[in-house]
Amino acid sequence: MARVSQEHLDARRRQILDGAALCFARNGFHATSMQDVLKEVDLSAGAVYRYFSGKEELIGAIVAEVLGSVRGAFEEAARQSPPPPPDELVASVLGKTLAARESLVVDGRPAFPRLVIQVWTETLRNEELAALLREGYGSVRAAWGRIVEGYQEAGMMRADVAPDHVARTMIAAVLGFIAQQSLFGPAPVDTLRDGLRALMSMRDEAPVDHSATGGSQLG
């Protein structure tokens, strides 16, 4: 019997994960059956169950893959001195995450943002998935905290703000942007980058209220 190459096994696993992601994004987890996944990927039950025992394992694998790639990107940034600026870093990581899944489309729109919303909803009833998401979120948050410390050490950011507060805010901005894409349609990552860049350009000094002194008077 010919030995199946690792490349073939990896490609088959990728095919199953992408097909399942499309099904979940299109119909939700509860309305999707394993038969739906088998039909989507055009494989036999035996071929699919060789890799995954069922829907729960498929969901977990999809989530773990995304979180792993995002965590790795931010951990790499945290090792740089100084780390890339927040606007550029967020745009780079989110752009790569979306580009890696740009071939997954539902009703003419990217499937990934819809899938993210489905995952959030599923965590309300699936404690195992919720634990996986909490662990991934915690690791990304910790990496962001180290990135912020790098900014502060380099004099790029105020030192009187807790790194974890910034970390939570940056993660919230990304998740909110993904939610907007799911609800209102695609938007270029440059939108988020430019918005963050504009906020970063603001100064702490309050503007002078000239009306309180009568404005600019002559004489």
PDB file of C-alpha atoms in Angstrom:
ATOM      1  CA  MET A   1       0.000   0.000   0.000  1.00  0.00           C
ATOM      2  CA  ALA A   2       1.360   3.411  -0.993  1.00  0.00           C
ATOM      3  CA  ARG A   3       2.227   5.626   1.960  1.00  0.00           C
ATOM      4  CA  VAL A   4       0.211   8.846   2.145  1.00  0.00           C
ATOM      5  CA  SER A   5       2.444  11.909   2.335  1.00  0.00           C
ATOM      6  CA  GLN A   6       2.217  14.402   5.180  1.00  0.00           C
ATOM      7  CA  GLU A   7       1.505  17.071   2.588  1.00  0.00           C
ATOM      8  CA  HIS A   8      -1.564  15.149   1.459  1.00  0.00           C
ATOM      9  CA  LEU A   9      -2.750  14.660   5.049  1.00  0.00           C
ATOM     10  CA  ASP A  10      -2.308  18.357   5.801  1.00  0.00           C
ATOM     11  CA  ALA A  11      -4.192  19.344   2.643  1.00  0.00           C
ATOM     12  CA  ARG A  12      -7.074  17.020   3.506  1.00  0.00           C
ATOM     13  CA  ARG A  13      -7.253  18.401   7.054  1.00  0.00           C
ATOM     14  CA  ARG A  14      -7.268  21.940   5.625  1.00  0.00           C
ATOM     15  CA  GLN A  15     -10.087  20.988   3.264  1.00  0.00           C
ATOM     16  CA  ILE A  16     -12.211  19.666   6.140  1.00  0.00           C
ATOM     17  CA  LEU A  17     -11.578  22.657   8.405  1.00  0.00           C
ATOM     18  CA  ASP A  18     -12.405  25.157   5.668  1.00  0.00           C
ATOM     19  CA  GLY A  19     -15.542  23.298   4.684  1.00  0.00           C
ATOM     20  CA  ALA A  20     -16.723  23.102   8.280  1.00  0.00           C
ATOM     21  CA  ALA A  21     -15.974  26.807   8.788  1.00  0.00           C
ATOM     22  CA  LEU A  22     -18.168  27.646   5.809  1.00  0.00           C
ATOM     23  CA  CYS A  23     -21.008  25.508   7.136  1.00  0.00           C
ATOM     24  CA  PHE A  24     -20.795  27.025  10.606  1.00  0.00           C
ATOM     25  CA  ALA A  25     -20.615  30.585   9.265  1.00  0.00           C
ATOM     26  CA  ARG A  26     -23.554  29.977   6.941  1.00  0.00           C
ATOM     27  CA  ASN A  27     -25.963  28.183   9.260  1.00  0.00           C
ATOM     28  CA  GLY A  28     -24.556  28.302  12.787  1.00  0.00           C
ATOM     29  CA  PHE A  29     -23.279  25.386  14.829  1.00  0.00           C
ATOM     30  CA  HIS A  30     -26.609  23.950  15.934  1.00  0.00           C
ATOM     31  CA  ALA A  31     -28.182  24.005  12.478  1.00  0.00           C
ATOM     32  CA  THR A  32     -25.125  22.331  10.957  1.00  0.00           C
ATOM     33  CA  SER A  33     -24.834  18.554  11.026  1.00  0.00           C
ATOM     34  CA  MET A  34     -21.848  16.399  10.246  1.00  0.00           C
ATOM     35  CA  GLN A  35     -23.741  15.351   7.103  1.00  0.00           C
ATOM     36  CA  ASP A  36     -23.698  18.997   6.032  1.00  0.00           C
ATOM     37  CA  VAL A  37     -19.932  19.078   6.517  1.00  0.00           C
ATOM     38  CA  LEU A  38     -19.466  15.837   4.571  1.00  0.00           C
ATOM     39  CA  LYS A  39     -21.506  17.270   1.703  1.00  0.00           C
ATOM     40  CA  GLU A  40     -19.583  20.553   1.767  1.00  0.00           C
ATOM     41  CA  VAL A  41     -16.170  18.879   1.557  1.00  0.00           C
ATOM     42  CA  ASP A  42     -17.380  16.044  -0.706  1.00  0.00           C
ATOM     43  CA  LEU A  43     -15.714  13.346   1.372  1.00  0.00           C
ATOM     44  CA  SER A  44     -16.859  10.112   2.960  1.00  0.00           C
ATOM     45  CA  ALA A  45     -17.637   9.856   6.660  1.00  0.00           C
ATOM     46  CA  GLY A  46     -14.594   7.653   7.161  1.00  0.00           C
ATOM     47  CA  ALA A  47     -12.292  10.219   5.538  1.00  0.00           C
ATOM     48  CA  VAL A  48     -13.541  13.021   7.792  1.00  0.00           C
ATOM     49  CA  TYR A  49     -13.760  11.034  11.023  1.00  0.00           C
ATOM     50  CA  ARG A  50     -10.150   9.998  10.518  1.00  0.00           C
ATOM     51  CA  TYR A  51      -9.261  13.575  11.437  1.00  0.00           C
ATOM     52  CA  PHE A  52     -12.116  14.781  13.652  1.00  0.00           C
ATOM     53  CA  SER A  53     -14.505  12.926  15.936  1.00  0.00           C
ATOM     54  CA  GLY A  54     -17.387  15.339  15.364  1.00  0.00           C
ATOM     55  CA  LYS A  55     -18.631  18.919  15.354  1.00  0.00           C
ATOM     56  CA  GLU A  56     -17.241  19.799  18.767  1.00  0.00           C
ATOM     57  CA  GLU A  57     -13.728  18.818  17.773  1.00  0.00           C
ATOM     58  CA  LEU A  58     -14.036  20.679  14.481  1.00  0.00           C
ATOM     59  CA  ILE A  59     -15.111  23.858  16.269  1.00  0.00           C
ATOM     60  CA  GLY A  60     -12.270  23.564  18.749  1.00  0.00           C
ATOM     61  CA  ALA A  61      -9.714  23.003  15.990  1.00  0.00           C
ATOM     62  CA  ILE A  62     -10.865  26.048  14.027  1.00  0.00           C
ATOM     63  CA  VAL A  63     -10.744  28.290  17.094  1.00  0.00           C
ATOM     64  CA  ALA A  64      -7.384  26.946  18.269  1.00  0.00           C
ATOM     65  CA  GLU A  65      -5.854  27.524  14.840  1.00  0.00           C
ATOM     66  CA  VAL A  66      -6.945  31.172  14.669  1.00  0.00           C
ATOM     67  CA  LEU A  67      -5.948  31.940  18.246  1.00  0.00           C
ATOM     68  CA  GLY A  68      -2.598  30.237  17.773  1.00  0.00           C
ATOM     69  CA  SER A  69      -1.682  32.298  14.716  1.00  0.00           C
ATOM     70  CA  VAL A  70      -2.801  35.565  16.337  1.00  0.00           C
ATOM     71  CA  ARG A  71      -0.970  34.798  19.577  1.00  0.00           C
ATOM     72  CA  GLY A  72       2.194  33.906  17.686  1.00  0.00           C
ATOM     73  CA  ALA A  73       2.120  37.184  15.753  1.00  0.00           C
ATOM     74  CA  PHE A  74       1.770  39.303  18.880  1.00  0.00           C
ATOM     75  CA  GLU A  75       4.354  37.307  20.811  1.00  0.00           C
ATOM     76  CA  GLU A  76       6.807  37.874  17.958  1.00  0.00           C
ATOM     77  CA  ALA A  77       6.056  41.608  18.093  1.00  0.00           C
ATOM     78  CA  ALA A  78       6.615  41.609  21.854  1.00  0.00           C
ATOM     79  CA  ARG A  79      10.164  40.320  21.298  1.00  0.00           C
ATOM     80  CA  GLN A  80      11.060  43.297  19.100  1.00  0.00           C
ATOM     81  CA  SER A  81      12.668  46.381  20.600  1.00  0.00           C
ATOM     82  CA  PRO A  82      10.734  48.536  20.247  1.00  0.00           C
ATOM     83  CA  PRO A  83       7.601  46.745  18.994  1.00  0.00           C
ATOM     84  CA  PRO A  84       5.856  48.070  15.860  1.00  0.00           C
ATOM     85  CA  PRO A  85       3.446  50.976  16.543  1.00  0.00           C
ATOM     86  CA  PRO A  86      -0.072  49.860  17.551  1.00  0.00           C
ATOM     87  CA  ASP A  87      -1.798  51.012  14.355  1.00  0.00           C
ATOM     88  CA  GLU A  88       0.671  49.192  12.108  1.00  0.00           C
ATOM     89  CA  LEU A  89       0.778  46.088  14.300  1.00  0.00           C
ATOM     90  CA  VAL A  90      -2.986  45.676  14.487  1.00  0.00           C
ATOM     91  CA  ALA A  91      -3.413  46.223  10.751  1.00  0.00           C
ATOM     92  CA  SER A  92      -0.675  43.704   9.966  1.00  0.00           C
ATOM     93  CA  VAL A  93      -1.953  40.917  12.219  1.00  0.00           C
ATOM     94  CA  LEU A  94      -5.638  41.370  11.381  1.00  0.00           C
ATOM     95  CA  GLY A  95      -4.857  41.744   7.689  1.00  0.00           C
ATOM     96  CA  LYS A  96      -2.935  38.453   7.630  1.00  0.00           C
ATOM     97  CA  THR A  97      -5.667  36.696   9.621  1.00  0.00           C
ATOM     98  CA  LEU A  98      -8.358  37.803   7.173  1.00  0.00           C
ATOM     99  CA  ALA A  99      -6.209  37.184   4.089  1.00  0.00           C
ATOM    100  CA  ALA A 100      -5.510  33.602   5.167  1.00  0.00           C
ATOM    101  CA  ARG A 101      -9.258  32.949   4.991  1.00  0.00           C
ATOM    102  CA  GLU A 102     -10.282  35.237   2.137  1.00  0.00           C
ATOM    103  CA  SER A 103     -11.289  32.262  -0.026  1.00  0.00           C
ATOM    104  CA  LEU A 104     -14.060  31.402   2.454  1.00  0.00           C
ATOM    105  CA  VAL A 105     -17.124  33.303   1.272  1.00  0.00           C
ATOM    106  CA  VAL A 106     -20.802  33.066   2.229  1.00  0.00           C
ATOM    107  CA  ASP A 107     -23.426  34.911   0.184  1.00  0.00           C
ATOM    108  CA  GLY A 108     -20.695  36.922  -1.508  1.00  0.00           C
ATOM    109  CA  ARG A 109     -19.228  38.174   1.784  1.00  0.00           C
ATOM    110  CA  PRO A 110     -16.225  37.001   3.825  1.00  0.00           C
ATOM    111  CA  ALA A 111     -17.184  34.100   6.086  1.00  0.00           C
ATOM    112  CA  PHE A 112     -14.620  34.701   8.826  1.00  0.00           C
ATOM    113  CA  PRO A 113     -16.356  37.631  10.610  1.00  0.00           C
ATOM    114  CA  ARG A 114     -19.608  35.661  10.671  1.00  0.00           C
ATOM    115  CA  LEU A 115     -17.768  32.663  12.029  1.00  0.00           C
ATOM    116  CA  VAL A 116     -16.323  34.746  14.868  1.00  0.00           C
ATOM    117  CA  ILE A 117     -19.835  35.804  15.921  1.00  0.00           C
ATOM    118  CA  GLN A 118     -20.957  32.168  15.839  1.00  0.00           C
ATOM    119  CA  VAL A 119     -18.036  31.200  18.084  1.00  0.00           C
ATOM    120  CA  TRP A 120     -18.901  33.891  20.621  1.00  0.00           C
ATOM    121  CA  THR A 121     -22.503  32.690  20.716  1.00  0.00           C
ATOM    122  CA  GLU A 122     -21.492  29.061  21.107  1.00  0.00           C
ATOM    123  CA  THR A 123     -19.300  29.822  24.126  1.00  0.00           C
ATOM    124  CA  LEU A 124     -22.456  30.720  26.073  1.00  0.00           C
ATOM    125  CA  ARG A 125     -23.461  27.037  26.117  1.00  0.00           C
ATOM    126  CA  ASN A 126     -20.205  25.192  25.448  1.00  0.00           C
ATOM    127  CA  GLU A 127     -17.933  25.436  28.483  1.00  0.00           C
ATOM    128  CA  GLU A 128     -15.097  23.543  26.802  1.00  0.00           C
ATOM    129  CA  LEU A 129     -15.050  26.008  23.917  1.00  0.00           C
ATOM    130  CA  ALA A 130     -15.394  28.908  26.364  1.00  0.00           C
ATOM    131  CA  ALA A 131     -12.341  27.656  28.274  1.00  0.00           C
ATOM    132  CA  LEU A 132     -10.357  27.407  25.028  1.00  0.00           C
ATOM    133  CA  LEU A 133     -11.336  30.957  24.118  1.00  0.00           C
ATOM    134  CA  ARG A 134     -10.474  32.283  27.586  1.00  0.00           C
ATOM    135  CA  GLU A 135      -7.057  30.655  27.423  1.00  0.00           C
ATOM    136  CA  GLY A 136      -6.390  32.079  23.976  1.00  0.00           C
ATOM    137  CA  TYR A 137      -7.645  35.515  24.957  1.00  0.00           C
ATOM    138  CA  GLY A 138      -5.459  35.446  28.055  1.00  0.00           C
ATOM    139  CA  SER A 139      -2.330  34.615  26.066  1.00  0.00           C
ATOM    140  CA  VAL A 140      -3.007  37.333  23.491  1.00  0.00           C
ATOM    141  CA  ARG A 141      -3.707  39.806  26.271  1.00  0.00           C
ATOM    142  CA  ALA A 142      -0.445  38.886  28.005  1.00  0.00           C
ATOM    143  CA  ALA A 143       1.482  39.354  24.754  1.00  0.00           C
ATOM    144  CA  TRP A 144      -0.134  42.747  24.252  1.00  0.00           C
ATOM    145  CA  GLY A 145       0.850  43.675  27.800  1.00  0.00           C
ATOM    146  CA  ARG A 146       4.490  42.933  26.980  1.00  0.00           C
ATOM    147  CA  ILE A 147       4.176  44.972  23.785  1.00  0.00           C
ATOM    148  CA  VAL A 148       2.891  47.947  25.785  1.00  0.00           C
ATOM    149  CA  GLU A 149       5.776  47.589  28.233  1.00  0.00           C
ATOM    150  CA  GLY A 150       8.085  47.743  25.210  1.00  0.00           C
ATOM    151  CA  TYR A 151       6.421  50.978  24.099  1.00  0.00           C
ATOM    152  CA  GLN A 152       6.823  52.457  27.563  1.00  0.00           C
ATOM    153  CA  GLU A 153      10.469  51.442  27.856  1.00  0.00           C
ATOM    154  CA  ALA A 154      11.146  53.065  24.470  1.00  0.00           C
ATOM    155  CA  GLY A 155       9.375  56.274  25.513  1.00  0.00           C
ATOM    156  CA  MET A 156       6.665  55.738  22.872  1.00  0.00           C
ATOM    157  CA  MET A 157       3.810  55.600  25.378  1.00  0.00           C
ATOM    158  CA  ARG A 158       2.996  57.163  28.719  1.00  0.00           C
ATOM    159  CA  ALA A 159       4.301  55.142  31.640  1.00  0.00           C
ATOM    160  CA  ASP A 160       1.425  55.956  33.999  1.00  0.00           C
ATOM    161  CA  VAL A 161      -1.091  53.676  32.245  1.00  0.00           C
ATOM    162  CA  ALA A 162      -1.358  49.997  33.181  1.00  0.00           C
ATOM    163  CA  PRO A 163      -0.218  47.808  30.237  1.00  0.00           C
ATOM    164  CA  ASP A 164      -3.191  45.487  30.741  1.00  0.00           C
ATOM    165  CA  HIS A 165      -5.614  48.394  30.287  1.00  0.00           C
ATOM    166  CA  VAL A 166      -4.081  49.147  26.899  1.00  0.00           C
ATOM    167  CA  ALA A 167      -4.037  45.447  26.015  1.00  0.00           C
ATOM    168  CA  ARG A 168      -7.753  45.078  26.707  1.00  0.00           C
ATOM    169  CA  THR A 169      -8.526  48.211  24.698  1.00  0.00           C
ATOM    170  CA  MET A 170      -6.557  47.074  21.648  1.00  0.00           C
ATOM    171  CA  ILE A 171      -8.221  43.655  21.682  1.00  0.00           C
ATOM    172  CA  ALA A 172     -11.624  45.301  22.042  1.00  0.00           C
ATOM    173  CA  ALA A 173     -10.935  47.509  19.021  1.00  0.00           C
ATOM    174  CA  VAL A 174     -10.088  44.493  16.851  1.00  0.00           C
ATOM    175  CA  LEU A 175     -13.043  42.405  18.018  1.00  0.00           C
ATOM    176  CA  GLY A 176     -15.385  45.352  17.528  1.00  0.00           C
ATOM    177  CA  PHE A 177     -14.087  45.872  14.006  1.00  0.00           C
ATOM    178  CA  ILE A 178     -14.691  42.206  13.192  1.00  0.00           C
ATOM    179  CA  ALA A 179     -18.211  42.436  14.629  1.00  0.00           C
ATOM    180  CA  GLN A 180     -18.907  45.462  12.422  1.00  0.00           C
ATOM    181  CA  GLN A 181     -17.804  43.495   9.371  1.00  0.00           C
ATOM    182  CA  SER A 182     -20.176  40.686  10.269  1.00  0.00           C
ATOM    183  CA  LEU A 183     -23.113  43.042  10.796  1.00  0.00           C
ATOM    184  CA  PHE A 184     -22.529  45.729   8.190  1.00  0.00           C
ATOM    185  CA  GLY A 185     -20.303  44.213   5.537  1.00  0.00           C
ATOM    186  CA  PRO A 186     -16.605  44.155   4.655  1.00  0.00           C
ATOM    187  CA  ALA A 187     -14.331  47.108   5.371  1.00  0.00           C
ATOM    188  CA  PRO A 188     -10.608  47.402   4.624  1.00  0.00           C
ATOM    189  CA  VAL A 189      -8.244  46.906   7.528  1.00  0.00           C
ATOM    190  CA  ASP A 190      -6.804  50.306   6.636  1.00  0.00           C
ATOM    191  CA  THR A 191      -9.957  51.784   8.166  1.00  0.00           C
ATOM    192  CA  LEU A 192      -9.026  50.477  11.602  1.00  0.00           C
ATOM    193  CA  ARG A 193      -5.373  51.392  11.107  1.00  0.00           C
ATOM    194  CA  ASP A 194      -6.188  54.976  10.145  1.00  0.00           C
ATOM    195  CA  GLY A 195      -8.652  55.372  13.007  1.00  0.00           C
ATOM    196  CA  LEU A 196      -6.108  54.185  15.552  1.00  0.00           C
ATOM    197  CA  ARG A 197      -3.466  56.413  13.991  1.00  0.00           C
ATOM    198  CA  ALA A 198      -5.734  59.446  14.332  1.00  0.00           C
ATOM    199  CA  LEU A 199      -6.481  58.670  17.987  1.00  0.00           C
ATOM    200  CA  MET A 200      -2.780  58.199  18.659  1.00  0.00           C
ATOM    201  CA  SER A 201      -2.115  61.688  17.284  1.00  0.00           C
ATOM    202  CA  MET A 202      -4.279  63.435  19.887  1.00  0.00           C
ATOM    203  CA  ARG A 203      -2.567  65.492  22.580  1.00  0.00           C
ATOM    204  CA  ASP A 204      -3.299  65.577  26.296  1.00  0.00           C
ATOM    205  CA  GLU A 205      -3.448  69.374  26.465  1.00  0.00           C
ATOM    206  CA  ALA A 206      -6.975  70.770  26.555  1.00  0.00           C
ATOM    207  CA  PRO A 207      -7.716  73.391  23.870  1.00  0.00           C
ATOM    208  CA  VAL A 208      -7.719  77.004  25.000  1.00  0.00           C
ATOM    209  CA  ASP A 209     -11.222  78.465  25.273  1.00  0.00           C
ATOM    210  CA  HIS A 210     -10.772  81.970  23.913  1.00  0.00           C
ATOM    211  CA  SER A 211     -14.447  82.822  24.441  1.00  0.00           C
ATOM    212  CA  ALA A 212     -13.918  82.881  28.205  1.00  0.00           C
ATOM    213  CA  THR A 213     -11.591  85.866  27.824  1.00  0.00           C
ATOM    214  CA  GLY A 214     -13.603  87.631  25.210  1.00  0.00           C
ATOM    215  CA  GLY A 215     -11.789  86.093  22.253  1.00  0.00           C
ATOM    216  CA  SER A 216      -9.178  88.041  20.370  1.00  0.00           C
ATOM    217  CA  GLN A 217      -9.703  91.720  21.105  1.00  0.00           C
ATOM    218  CA  LEU A 218      -7.888  94.635  19.608  1.00  0.00           C
ATOM    219  CA  GLY A 219      -6.355  97.409  21.717  1.00  0.00           C
TER     220      GLY A 219
END
